[in-house]
mmCIF file of C-alpha atoms in Angstrom:
data_model
loop_
_atom_site.group_PDB
_atom_site.id
_atom_site.type_symbol
_atom_site.label_atom_id
_atom_site.label_comp_id
_atom_site.label_asym_id
_atom_site.label_seq_id
_atom_site.Cartn_x
_atom_site.Cartn_y
_atom_site.Cartn_z
ATOM 1 C CA MET A 1 -21.849 45.018 6.072
ATOM 2 C CA PRO A 2 -21.440 45.603 9.833
ATOM 3 C CA ALA A 3 -24.107 42.961 10.453
ATOM 4 C CA MET A 4 -22.081 40.411 8.538
ATOM 5 C CA ALA A 5 -19.172 40.926 10.897
ATOM 6 C CA HIS A 6 -21.212 39.415 13.690
ATOM 7 C CA VAL A 7 -22.112 36.245 11.796
ATOM 8 C CA SER A 8 -20.849 33.232 13.703
ATOM 9 C CA PRO A 9 -18.147 31.147 11.980
ATOM 10 C CA ALA A 10 -20.043 28.070 13.114
ATOM 11 C CA PHE A 11 -23.122 29.305 11.241
ATOM 12 C CA ILE A 12 -21.058 29.777 8.078
ATOM 13 C CA PHE A 13 -19.579 26.283 8.462
ATOM 14 C CA PHE A 14 -22.958 24.611 8.858
ATOM 15 C CA ALA A 15 -24.406 26.615 5.978
ATOM 16 C CA LEU A 16 -21.626 25.475 3.676
ATOM 17 C CA ALA A 17 -22.024 21.904 4.905
ATOM 18 C CA LEU A 18 -25.735 22.083 4.128
ATOM 19 C CA VAL A 19 -25.006 23.278 0.603
ATOM 20 C CA VAL A 20 -22.576 20.400 0.075
ATOM 21 C CA VAL A 21 -25.036 17.834 1.418
ATOM 22 C CA VAL A 22 -27.894 19.167 -0.691
ATOM 23 C CA GLY A 23 -25.721 19.269 -3.799
ATOM 24 C CA ALA A 24 -24.482 15.730 -3.276
ATOM 25 C CA GLN A 25 -27.783 14.135 -2.262
ATOM 26 C CA PRO A 26 -28.435 10.678 -3.722
ATOM 27 C CA ASP A 27 -30.008 10.447 -7.132
ATOM 28 C CA SER A 28 -33.731 9.725 -7.167
ATOM 29 C CA CYS A 29 -36.704 9.704 -9.501
ATOM 30 C CA SER A 30 -37.670 13.173 -8.260
ATOM 31 C CA SER A 31 -34.544 14.638 -9.868
ATOM 32 C CA ARG A 32 -35.000 16.131 -13.307
ATOM 33 C CA LEU A 33 -32.835 15.091 -16.192
ATOM 34 C CA PRO A 34 -30.226 17.630 -17.364
ATOM 35 C CA ALA A 35 -31.186 19.856 -20.273
ATOM 36 C CA ALA A 36 -28.616 18.076 -22.436
ATOM 37 C CA LEU A 37 -30.854 14.978 -22.296
ATOM 38 C CA SER A 38 -34.056 16.746 -23.318
ATOM 39 C CA ASN A 39 -34.635 14.204 -26.110
ATOM 40 C CA PHE A 40 -34.942 11.454 -23.450
ATOM 41 C CA THR A 41 -38.363 12.374 -22.082
ATOM 42 C CA GLY A 42 -41.359 10.410 -20.862
ATOM 43 C CA LEU A 43 -39.203 7.726 -19.283
ATOM 44 C CA SER A 44 -40.484 5.510 -16.491
ATOM 45 C CA CYS A 45 -38.189 5.695 -13.467
ATOM 46 C CA ARG A 46 -37.189 3.214 -10.804
ATOM 47 C CA PRO A 47 -34.449 3.178 -8.124
ATOM 48 C CA ILE A 48 -32.400 0.026 -8.724
ATOM 49 C CA TRP A 49 -29.495 -0.400 -6.336
ATOM 50 C CA ASN A 50 -27.628 1.891 -3.934
ATOM 51 C CA ASN A 51 -27.849 5.292 -5.660
ATOM 52 C CA PHE A 52 -28.452 3.845 -9.110
ATOM 53 C CA VAL A 53 -31.627 5.041 -10.820
ATOM 54 C CA LEU A 54 -32.862 3.458 -14.049
ATOM 55 C CA ARG A 55 -35.095 5.374 -16.457
ATOM 56 C CA VAL A 56 -36.474 3.427 -19.424
ATOM 57 C CA TRP A 57 -38.931 3.998 -22.197
ATOM 58 C CA PRO A 58 -41.244 1.026 -22.874
ATOM 59 C CA MET A 59 -40.443 -0.993 -25.954
ATOM 60 C CA LEU A 60 -41.739 0.819 -29.021
ATOM 61 C CA THR A 61 -42.340 -0.517 -32.478
ATOM 62 C CA SER A 62 -40.890 1.895 -34.997
ATOM 63 C CA SER A 63 -40.348 0.678 -38.557
ATOM 64 C CA HIS A 64 -40.726 -2.864 -37.230
ATOM 65 C CA GLU A 65 -37.855 -2.310 -34.790
ATOM 66 C CA ASN A 66 -38.193 -2.571 -31.034
ATOM 67 C CA VAL A 67 -36.338 0.373 -29.530
ATOM 68 C CA LEU A 68 -35.421 0.771 -25.873
ATOM 69 C CA SER A 69 -34.384 4.165 -24.469
ATOM 70 C CA VAL A 70 -32.305 4.037 -21.288
ATOM 71 C CA VAL A 71 -30.935 6.630 -18.881
ATOM 72 C CA LEU A 72 -28.851 5.268 -16.005
ATOM 73 C CA SER A 73 -27.773 7.714 -13.308
ATOM 74 C CA THR A 74 -26.042 7.746 -9.938
ATOM 75 C CA THR A 75 -23.931 10.008 -7.745
ATOM 76 C CA TYR A 76 -20.485 10.523 -9.225
ATOM 77 C CA THR A 77 -17.055 11.824 -8.372
ATOM 78 C CA VAL A 78 -14.618 9.808 -10.484
ATOM 79 C CA GLY A 79 -14.404 6.425 -12.195
ATOM 80 C CA TRP A 80 -16.939 4.614 -14.387
ATOM 81 C CA ILE A 81 -20.415 3.090 -14.220
ATOM 82 C CA GLY A 82 -21.888 0.384 -16.384
ATOM 83 C CA MET A 83 -25.075 -1.467 -17.246
ATOM 84 C CA GLY A 84 -24.907 -4.949 -18.747
ATOM 85 C CA PHE A 85 -27.394 -7.219 -20.466
ATOM 86 C CA SER A 86 -26.959 -10.905 -19.605
ATOM 87 C CA MET A 87 -28.656 -14.122 -20.639
ATOM 88 C CA ASP A 88 -28.282 -15.808 -17.246
ATOM 89 C CA GLY A 89 -27.425 -13.054 -14.748
ATOM 90 C CA ARG A 90 -23.680 -13.720 -14.935
ATOM 91 C CA MET A 91 -20.932 -11.414 -16.112
ATOM 92 C CA VAL A 92 -19.292 -13.805 -18.590
ATOM 93 C CA GLY A 93 -21.006 -13.617 -21.966
ATOM 94 C CA SER A 94 -22.793 -10.336 -21.292
ATOM 95 C CA SER A 95 -22.631 -7.040 -23.191
ATOM 96 C CA ALA A 96 -22.476 -3.738 -21.315
ATOM 97 C CA MET A 97 -22.690 -0.013 -21.897
ATOM 98 C CA VAL A 98 -20.054 1.764 -19.796
ATOM 99 C CA GLY A 99 -19.588 5.497 -19.341
ATOM 100 C CA TRP A 100 -17.136 7.810 -17.589
ATOM 101 C CA MET A 101 -15.725 11.308 -17.593
ATOM 102 C CA GLY A 102 -12.129 11.376 -18.789
ATOM 103 C CA LYS A 103 -9.267 13.120 -17.025
ATOM 104 C CA THR A 104 -9.450 15.984 -19.522
ATOM 105 C CA GLY A 105 -13.192 16.429 -18.992
ATOM 106 C CA ILE A 106 -14.223 14.587 -22.164
ATOM 107 C CA PRO A 107 -17.164 12.194 -21.674
ATOM 108 C CA HIS A 108 -16.882 8.613 -22.920
ATOM 109 C CA ILE A 109 -19.438 5.876 -23.448
ATOM 110 C CA LYS A 110 -18.515 2.524 -24.968
ATOM 111 C CA GLN A 111 -19.937 -0.935 -25.428
ATOM 112 C CA PHE A 112 -17.899 -3.773 -23.927
ATOM 113 C CA TYR A 113 -18.167 -7.508 -24.401
ATOM 114 C CA LEU A 114 -17.350 -9.517 -21.264
ATOM 115 C CA ARG A 115 -16.042 -12.786 -22.635
ATOM 116 C CA GLY A 116 -14.225 -13.788 -19.419
ATOM 117 C CA GLN A 117 -13.368 -12.746 -15.875
ATOM 118 C CA SER A 118 -9.921 -11.262 -16.439
ATOM 119 C CA ALA A 119 -9.317 -7.654 -17.467
ATOM 120 C CA SER A 120 -8.000 -8.756 -20.870
ATOM 121 C CA ASP A 121 -11.337 -10.473 -21.565
ATOM 122 C CA VAL A 122 -13.281 -7.203 -21.328
ATOM 123 C CA VAL A 123 -13.232 -6.151 -24.996
ATOM 124 C CA VAL A 124 -14.145 -2.630 -26.070
ATOM 125 C CA ASP A 125 -16.384 -1.867 -29.071
ATOM 126 C CA GLN A 126 -17.677 -5.419 -29.172
ATOM 127 C CA GLY A 127 -20.876 -6.992 -27.935
ATOM 128 C CA GLN A 128 -24.350 -8.044 -28.916
ATOM 129 C CA LEU A 129 -26.149 -4.738 -28.288
ATOM 130 C CA LEU A 130 -27.411 -2.916 -31.381
ATOM 131 C CA SER A 131 -27.579 0.883 -31.194
ATOM 132 C CA THR A 132 -29.873 3.237 -33.060
ATOM 133 C CA ALA A 133 -29.153 6.440 -34.954
ATOM 134 C CA VAL A 134 -29.409 8.326 -31.652
ATOM 135 C CA ALA A 135 -25.851 8.755 -30.386
ATOM 136 C CA PRO A 136 -25.248 7.610 -26.783
ATOM 137 C CA ARG A 137 -24.321 10.346 -24.340
ATOM 138 C CA VAL A 138 -22.653 10.833 -20.970
ATOM 139 C CA VAL A 139 -23.504 13.900 -18.894
ATOM 140 C CA VAL A 140 -22.152 14.891 -15.487
ATOM 141 C CA HIS A 141 -24.472 17.360 -13.767
ATOM 142 C CA ARG A 142 -24.594 18.379 -10.098
ATOM 143 C CA ALA A 143 -22.418 15.526 -8.840
ATOM 144 C CA LYS A 144 -24.396 12.959 -10.818
ATOM 145 C CA ILE A 145 -23.486 11.032 -13.941
ATOM 146 C CA TYR A 146 -26.042 10.101 -16.586
ATOM 147 C CA LEU A 147 -25.620 7.393 -19.229
ATOM 148 C CA ALA A 148 -28.173 7.813 -21.998
ATOM 149 C CA PHE A 149 -28.459 5.431 -24.946
ATOM 150 C CA GLN A 150 -30.902 3.675 -27.237
ATOM 151 C CA LEU A 151 -30.851 0.006 -28.196
ATOM 152 C CA LYS A 152 -32.888 -1.954 -30.687
ATOM 153 C CA PHE A 153 -33.952 -5.573 -30.388
ATOM 154 C CA THR A 154 -35.511 -8.130 -32.689
ATOM 155 C CA ALA A 155 -38.388 -8.692 -30.259
ATOM 156 C CA PRO A 156 -39.883 -6.800 -27.310
ATOM 157 C CA LEU A 157 -38.082 -7.356 -24.018
ATOM 158 C CA ALA A 158 -39.938 -8.840 -21.079
ATOM 159 C CA GLN A 159 -37.898 -10.407 -18.286
ATOM 160 C CA GLN A 160 -34.237 -9.504 -18.647
ATOM 161 C CA HIS A 161 -31.135 -10.052 -16.491
ATOM 162 C CA LEU A 162 -29.334 -6.743 -15.937
ATOM 163 C CA LEU A 163 -25.909 -6.118 -14.398
ATOM 164 C CA PHE A 164 -24.853 -2.884 -12.723
ATOM 165 C CA ALA A 165 -21.319 -2.017 -11.679
ATOM 166 C CA ILE A 166 -19.235 0.936 -10.583
ATOM 167 C CA GLY A 167 -15.470 1.448 -10.711
ATOM 168 C CA THR A 168 -13.360 4.038 -8.943
ATOM 169 C CA SER A 169 -10.583 4.323 -11.557
ATOM 170 C CA ILE A 170 -10.822 6.349 -14.749
ATOM 171 C CA PRO A 171 -10.298 4.004 -17.729
ATOM 172 C CA VAL A 172 -7.121 4.655 -19.709
ATOM 173 C CA HIS A 173 -7.147 3.699 -23.395
ATOM 174 C CA ASN A 174 -10.595 2.135 -22.866
ATOM 175 C CA HIS A 175 -9.152 -0.349 -20.372
ATOM 176 C CA LEU A 176 -11.503 -1.019 -17.450
ATOM 177 C CA LYS A 177 -10.082 -1.813 -14.056
ATOM 178 C CA LYS A 178 -11.921 -4.055 -11.611
ATOM 179 C CA HIS A 179 -15.254 -2.804 -10.342
ATOM 180 C CA ALA A 180 -15.550 -1.547 -6.784
ATOM 181 C CA ASP A 181 -19.078 -2.930 -6.441
ATOM 182 C CA LYS A 182 -21.643 -4.715 -8.580
ATOM 183 C CA THR A 183 -25.065 -6.344 -8.529
ATOM 184 C CA SER A 184 -27.380 -8.361 -10.745
ATOM 185 C CA ILE A 185 -31.145 -8.031 -11.037
ATOM 186 C CA SER A 186 -33.943 -9.487 -13.096
ATOM 187 C CA PHE A 187 -35.952 -6.618 -14.616
ATOM 188 C CA ASP A 188 -39.390 -6.931 -16.158
ATOM 189 C CA PHE A 189 -39.634 -4.286 -18.881
ATOM 190 C CA SER A 190 -43.331 -4.976 -19.347
ATOM 191 C CA THR A 191 -44.168 -3.938 -15.777
ATOM 192 C CA GLY A 192 -41.040 -2.085 -14.606
ATOM 193 C CA GLY A 193 -40.580 -4.489 -11.690
ATOM 194 C CA SER A 194 -37.279 -6.017 -10.611
ATOM 195 C CA SER A 195 -35.913 -8.608 -8.251
ATOM 196 C CA SER A 196 -32.389 -8.703 -6.868
ATOM 197 C CA SER A 197 -29.986 -11.545 -7.549
ATOM 198 C CA SER A 198 -27.825 -10.724 -4.552
ATOM 199 C CA SER A 199 -28.728 -14.017 -2.872
ATOM 200 C CA SER A 200 -27.390 -15.913 -5.884
ATOM 201 C CA SER A 201 -24.212 -13.819 -5.887
ATOM 202 C CA SER A 202 -23.796 -14.443 -2.166
ATOM 203 C CA ARG A 203 -24.205 -18.196 -2.694
ATOM 204 C CA LEU A 204 -21.581 -18.201 -5.439
ATOM 205 C CA TYR A 205 -19.217 -16.209 -3.222
ATOM 206 C CA GLU A 206 -19.636 -18.697 -0.385
ATOM 207 C CA LEU A 207 -19.106 -21.609 -2.782
ATOM 208 C CA LYS A 208 -15.902 -20.020 -4.115
ATOM 209 C CA ARG A 209 -14.709 -19.321 -0.589
ATOM 210 C CA THR A 210 -15.458 -22.909 0.478
ATOM 211 C CA HIS A 211 -13.564 -24.269 -2.514
ATOM 212 C CA GLY A 212 -10.528 -22.140 -1.655
ATOM 213 C CA VAL A 213 -10.510 -22.978 2.061
ATOM 214 C CA LEU A 214 -10.855 -26.720 1.453
ATOM 215 C CA ALA A 215 -8.153 -26.720 -1.236
ATOM 216 C CA ILE A 216 -5.651 -24.806 0.886
ATOM 217 C CA PHE A 217 -6.286 -26.881 4.019
ATOM 218 C CA GLY A 218 -6.342 -30.246 2.245
ATOM 219 C CA TRP A 219 -3.689 -29.859 -0.462
ATOM 220 C CA GLY A 220 -1.695 -26.983 1.006
ATOM 221 C CA VAL A 221 -1.535 -27.762 4.741
ATOM 222 C CA LEU A 222 -2.304 -31.387 5.628
ATOM 223 C CA ALA A 223 -0.644 -33.042 2.616
ATOM 224 C CA PRO A 224 2.729 -31.282 3.162
ATOM 225 C CA ILE A 225 2.591 -32.016 6.910
ATOM 226 C CA GLY A 226 1.970 -35.689 6.152
ATOM 227 C CA ALA A 227 4.980 -35.733 3.843
ATOM 228 C CA ILE A 228 7.152 -34.040 6.489
ATOM 229 C CA VAL A 229 6.126 -36.678 9.052
ATOM 230 C CA ALA A 230 7.089 -39.483 6.659
ATOM 231 C CA ARG A 231 10.534 -38.042 5.922
ATOM 232 C CA TYR A 232 11.703 -36.746 9.294
ATOM 233 C CA CYS A 233 9.906 -38.811 11.952
ATOM 234 C CA LYS A 234 10.940 -42.375 11.062
ATOM 235 C CA ARG A 235 12.839 -42.750 14.296
ATOM 236 C CA TRP A 236 9.449 -43.138 15.993
ATOM 237 C CA ASP A 237 8.517 -46.352 14.235
ATOM 238 C CA PRO A 238 5.700 -47.375 13.716
ATOM 239 C CA LEU A 239 4.014 -44.185 14.994
ATOM 240 C CA TRP A 240 5.254 -42.127 12.040
ATOM 241 C CA TYR A 241 3.644 -44.541 9.602
ATOM 242 C CA TYR A 242 0.189 -44.335 11.161
ATOM 243 C CA LEU A 243 0.408 -40.541 11.475
ATOM 244 C CA HIS A 244 1.502 -40.258 7.846
ATOM 245 C CA ALA A 245 -1.314 -42.483 6.596
ATOM 246 C CA ILE A 246 -4.025 -40.782 8.693
ATOM 247 C CA ILE A 247 -2.930 -37.217 7.874
ATOM 248 C CA GLN A 248 -2.644 -37.961 4.154
ATOM 249 C CA PHE A 249 -6.015 -39.705 4.058
ATOM 250 C CA ILE A 250 -7.736 -36.771 5.788
ATOM 251 C CA GLY A 251 -5.947 -34.354 3.463
ATOM 252 C CA PHE A 252 -7.046 -36.382 0.439
ATOM 253 C CA MET A 253 -10.696 -36.393 1.539
ATOM 254 C CA ILE A 254 -10.683 -32.637 2.179
ATOM 255 C CA GLY A 255 -8.922 -32.077 -1.150
ATOM 256 C CA LEU A 256 -11.530 -34.242 -2.860
ATOM 257 C CA ALA A 257 -14.267 -32.107 -1.277
ATOM 258 C CA ALA A 258 -12.479 -29.040 -2.697
ATOM 259 C CA VAL A 259 -12.585 -30.632 -6.157
ATOM 260 C CA VAL A 260 -16.333 -31.267 -5.812
ATOM 261 C CA ALA A 261 -16.905 -27.651 -4.733
ATOM 262 C CA GLY A 262 -14.779 -26.504 -7.665
ATOM 263 C CA LYS A 263 -16.863 -28.583 -10.082
ATOM 264 C CA LEU A 264 -20.080 -27.041 -8.737
ATOM 265 C CA LEU A 265 -18.534 -23.585 -9.015
ATOM 266 C CA TYR A 266 -17.422 -24.267 -12.593
ATOM 267 C CA ASP A 267 -20.929 -25.405 -13.567
ATOM 268 C CA GLU A 268 -22.404 -22.225 -12.083
ATOM 269 C CA LEU A 269 -19.938 -19.708 -13.508
ATOM 270 C CA HIS A 270 -18.838 -21.424 -16.732
ATOM 271 C CA ALA A 271 -15.493 -19.780 -16.034
ATOM 272 C CA THR A 272 -12.650 -20.046 -18.548
ATOM 273 C CA VAL A 273 -9.947 -21.092 -16.078
ATOM 274 C CA HIS A 274 -8.317 -23.841 -18.122
ATOM 275 C CA SER A 275 -4.954 -23.782 -16.337
ATOM 276 C CA HIS A 276 -6.448 -23.947 -12.828
ATOM 277 C CA ARG A 277 -8.878 -26.671 -13.823
ATOM 278 C CA GLY A 278 -6.267 -28.713 -15.697
ATOM 279 C CA ILE A 279 -3.692 -28.598 -12.900
ATOM 280 C CA GLY A 280 -6.381 -29.475 -10.376
ATOM 281 C CA ILE A 281 -7.376 -32.597 -12.320
ATOM 282 C CA PHE A 282 -3.705 -33.574 -12.636
ATOM 283 C CA VAL A 283 -3.172 -33.230 -8.866
ATOM 284 C CA LEU A 284 -6.312 -35.281 -8.184
ATOM 285 C CA VAL A 285 -5.075 -38.077 -10.463
ATOM 286 C CA LEU A 286 -1.695 -38.120 -8.699
ATOM 287 C CA ALA A 287 -3.427 -38.232 -5.305
ATOM 288 C CA ILE A 288 -5.625 -41.147 -6.396
ATOM 289 C CA LEU A 289 -2.523 -43.013 -7.578
ATOM 290 C CA GLN A 290 -0.997 -42.469 -4.127
ATOM 291 C CA VAL A 291 -4.078 -43.918 -2.449
ATOM 292 C CA ILE A 292 -3.973 -46.938 -4.754
ATOM 293 C CA ALA A 293 -0.249 -47.350 -4.024
ATOM 294 C CA PHE A 294 -1.043 -47.591 -0.311
ATOM 295 C CA PHE A 295 -3.178 -50.689 -0.862
ATOM 296 C CA VAL A 296 -0.628 -52.426 -3.134
ATOM 297 C CA ARG A 297 2.439 -51.686 -1.017
ATOM 298 C CA PRO A 298 4.810 -54.702 -1.173
ATOM 299 C CA ASP A 299 6.449 -56.184 1.911
ATOM 300 C CA ARG A 300 9.598 -54.599 3.248
ATOM 301 C CA ASP A 301 11.683 -57.617 2.182
ATOM 302 C CA SER A 302 10.253 -57.702 -1.328
ATOM 303 C CA LYS A 303 12.628 -57.161 -4.255
ATOM 304 C CA ILE A 304 10.362 -54.523 -5.789
ATOM 305 C CA ARG A 305 9.946 -52.562 -2.546
ATOM 306 C CA ARG A 306 12.666 -50.046 -3.441
ATOM 307 C CA TYR A 307 10.959 -49.332 -6.778
ATOM 308 C CA TRP A 308 7.670 -48.811 -4.975
ATOM 309 C CA ASN A 309 9.415 -46.431 -2.557
ATOM 310 C CA TRP A 310 10.895 -44.461 -5.459
ATOM 311 C CA TYR A 311 7.521 -44.227 -7.169
ATOM 312 C CA HIS A 312 5.678 -43.284 -3.974
ATOM 313 C CA HIS A 313 8.167 -40.586 -2.970
ATOM 314 C CA TRP A 314 8.422 -38.829 -6.338
ATOM 315 C CA VAL A 315 4.742 -39.002 -7.266
ATOM 316 C CA GLY A 316 3.967 -37.516 -3.843
ATOM 317 C CA ARG A 317 6.503 -34.712 -4.310
ATOM 318 C CA LEU A 318 5.123 -33.988 -7.771
ATOM 319 C CA ALA A 319 1.576 -33.814 -6.382
ATOM 320 C CA LEU A 320 2.641 -31.441 -3.583
ATOM 321 C CA PHE A 321 4.480 -29.162 -6.019
ATOM 322 C CA PHE A 322 1.604 -28.855 -8.482
ATOM 323 C CA ALA A 323 -0.902 -28.490 -5.637
ATOM 324 C CA ALA A 324 1.040 -25.467 -4.356
ATOM 325 C CA VAL A 325 1.230 -24.028 -7.867
ATOM 326 C CA ASN A 326 -2.500 -24.525 -8.396
ATOM 327 C CA ILE A 327 -3.384 -22.857 -5.111
ATOM 328 C CA VAL A 328 -1.445 -19.777 -6.235
ATOM 329 C CA VAL A 329 -3.163 -19.904 -9.641
ATOM 330 C CA GLY A 330 -6.559 -20.277 -7.948
ATOM 331 C CA ILE A 331 -5.979 -17.271 -5.714
ATOM 332 C CA ARG A 332 -5.051 -15.227 -8.776
ATOM 333 C CA VAL A 333 -7.895 -16.265 -11.114
ATOM 334 C CA GLY A 334 -10.404 -16.110 -8.268
ATOM 335 C CA ASP A 335 -9.301 -12.577 -7.428
ATOM 336 C CA ALA A 336 -9.277 -13.654 -3.779
ATOM 337 C CA GLY A 337 -7.530 -10.565 -2.473
ATOM 338 C CA THR A 338 -4.488 -9.691 -0.416
ATOM 339 C CA SER A 339 -5.551 -11.543 2.728
ATOM 340 C CA TRP A 340 -5.581 -14.890 0.866
ATOM 341 C CA LYS A 341 -2.203 -14.196 -0.731
ATOM 342 C CA VAL A 342 -0.618 -13.227 2.587
ATOM 343 C CA GLY A 343 -2.233 -16.125 4.441
ATOM 344 C CA TYR A 344 -1.140 -18.817 2.012
ATOM 345 C CA GLY A 345 2.273 -17.184 1.573
ATOM 346 C CA PHE A 346 2.799 -17.299 5.336
ATOM 347 C CA ASN A 347 1.705 -20.954 5.439
ATOM 348 C CA LEU A 348 4.055 -21.836 2.572
ATOM 349 C CA ALA A 349 6.958 -20.007 4.217
ATOM 350 C CA ILE A 350 6.448 -21.886 7.508
ATOM 351 C CA LEU A 351 6.385 -25.244 5.707
ATOM 352 C CA LEU A 352 9.521 -24.433 3.686
ATOM 353 C CA ILE A 353 11.441 -23.166 6.717
ATOM 354 C CA ALA A 354 10.436 -26.226 8.754
ATOM 355 C CA SER A 355 11.502 -28.543 5.908
ATOM 356 C CA ILE A 356 14.878 -26.812 5.530
ATOM 357 C CA VAL A 357 15.591 -26.919 9.273
ATOM 358 C CA LEU A 358 14.570 -30.583 9.574
ATOM 359 C CA GLU A 359 16.635 -31.492 6.502
ATOM 360 C CA LEU A 360 19.711 -29.808 7.984
ATOM 361 C CA LEU A 361 19.173 -31.642 11.276
ATOM 362 C CA ARG A 362 18.775 -34.892 9.378
ATOM 363 C CA TRP A 363 22.052 -34.490 7.516
ATOM 364 C CA THR A 364 23.821 -33.304 10.674
ATOM 365 C CA GLY A 365 22.648 -36.437 12.471
ATOM 366 C CA ARG A 366 23.902 -38.635 9.643
ATOM 367 C CA SER A 367 27.322 -36.943 9.747
ATOM 368 C CA ARG A 368 27.607 -37.518 13.490
ATOM 369 C CA GLU A 369 26.665 -41.174 13.104
ATOM 370 C CA ALA A 370 29.309 -41.598 10.388
ATOM 371 C CA VAL A 371 31.999 -40.030 12.615
ATOM 372 C CA ALA A 372 31.001 -42.073 15.675
ATOM 373 C CA ALA A 373 30.932 -45.383 13.775
ATOM 374 C CA PRO A 374 34.041 -47.556 14.540
ATOM 375 C CA PRO A 375 36.340 -48.371 11.617
ATOM 376 C CA PRO A 376 36.022 -51.860 10.126
ATOM 377 C CA GLN A 377 38.215 -54.557 11.730
ATOM 378 C CA MET A 378 40.938 -56.120 9.594
ATOM 379 C CA GLN A 379 40.931 -59.915 9.618
#
């Protein structure tokens, strides 16, 4: 005991740190499965992504059924992990096995069907995966979580798209919150080889980002500025007219590019975003009508000019309103994040404040002109 009194506190600190590091080391194929999973033996093992390790048993034929045994493991503190089976490498339309440790220490493993991108479209106890008589299990052992389950298929698997995801929130009432990270791979069960689909995911992310940037700049920045020029800068005739036409034309072309990017994104994701898509088509139709109206504008002295002005003004206002609404809808359905919300909100606030100030100045100027005008002379 006297010798222990001379042990350096620094030595104790580093010893404890070493224990923590060793206990929390990343999962690997060298780690043995917990005793609770002793019936999952003889599995081939392969590191997949980050700390995810996939152990699978080759497809067996048992009573004319092809059975696949799977153990998915990774380091774990809290939240959920999942493994999905997809036809095309995308989330929508896939079925996934998801496991977590509940707040009361009870393990949970459920099948989910991912019929859409919103949280309400992730449906528990549904999907296309068929389980066997072996009950799926979740085990947390030495700071690692293990999802073990068996699936049966009508034919042996060869090349298969697999999805892996991790969430940091414990599901409540089987409701999954958004994943913190995810990936997609193509796995060959006949050889155990895999290839990452991160390049495809990165391309889709860039396409979605391009669509959002073009839409905000074209429909949400240039188009409102062009409208502001037309309403409040008519004293600088004919400069206001050329500025209005040029700004609106550039905004229309950029907005059209956003529509093209959105169409490509829709074809890639097959996303069920009916409201965003429908409003976008409506705004595009209104914008095309405005372009056509430019080429059929009657002369200033024409009797129908005032009707053309009424049509042009209100169709333009309607297009601007629905464009702003659709940008907000797009940010929401695209799960763009706080930075996009704050950025577009700031842009919208600046445009609204500028419009209010200019409108007040416009009405103030009219009032002054009315006061300064001489009364009519009596004959």
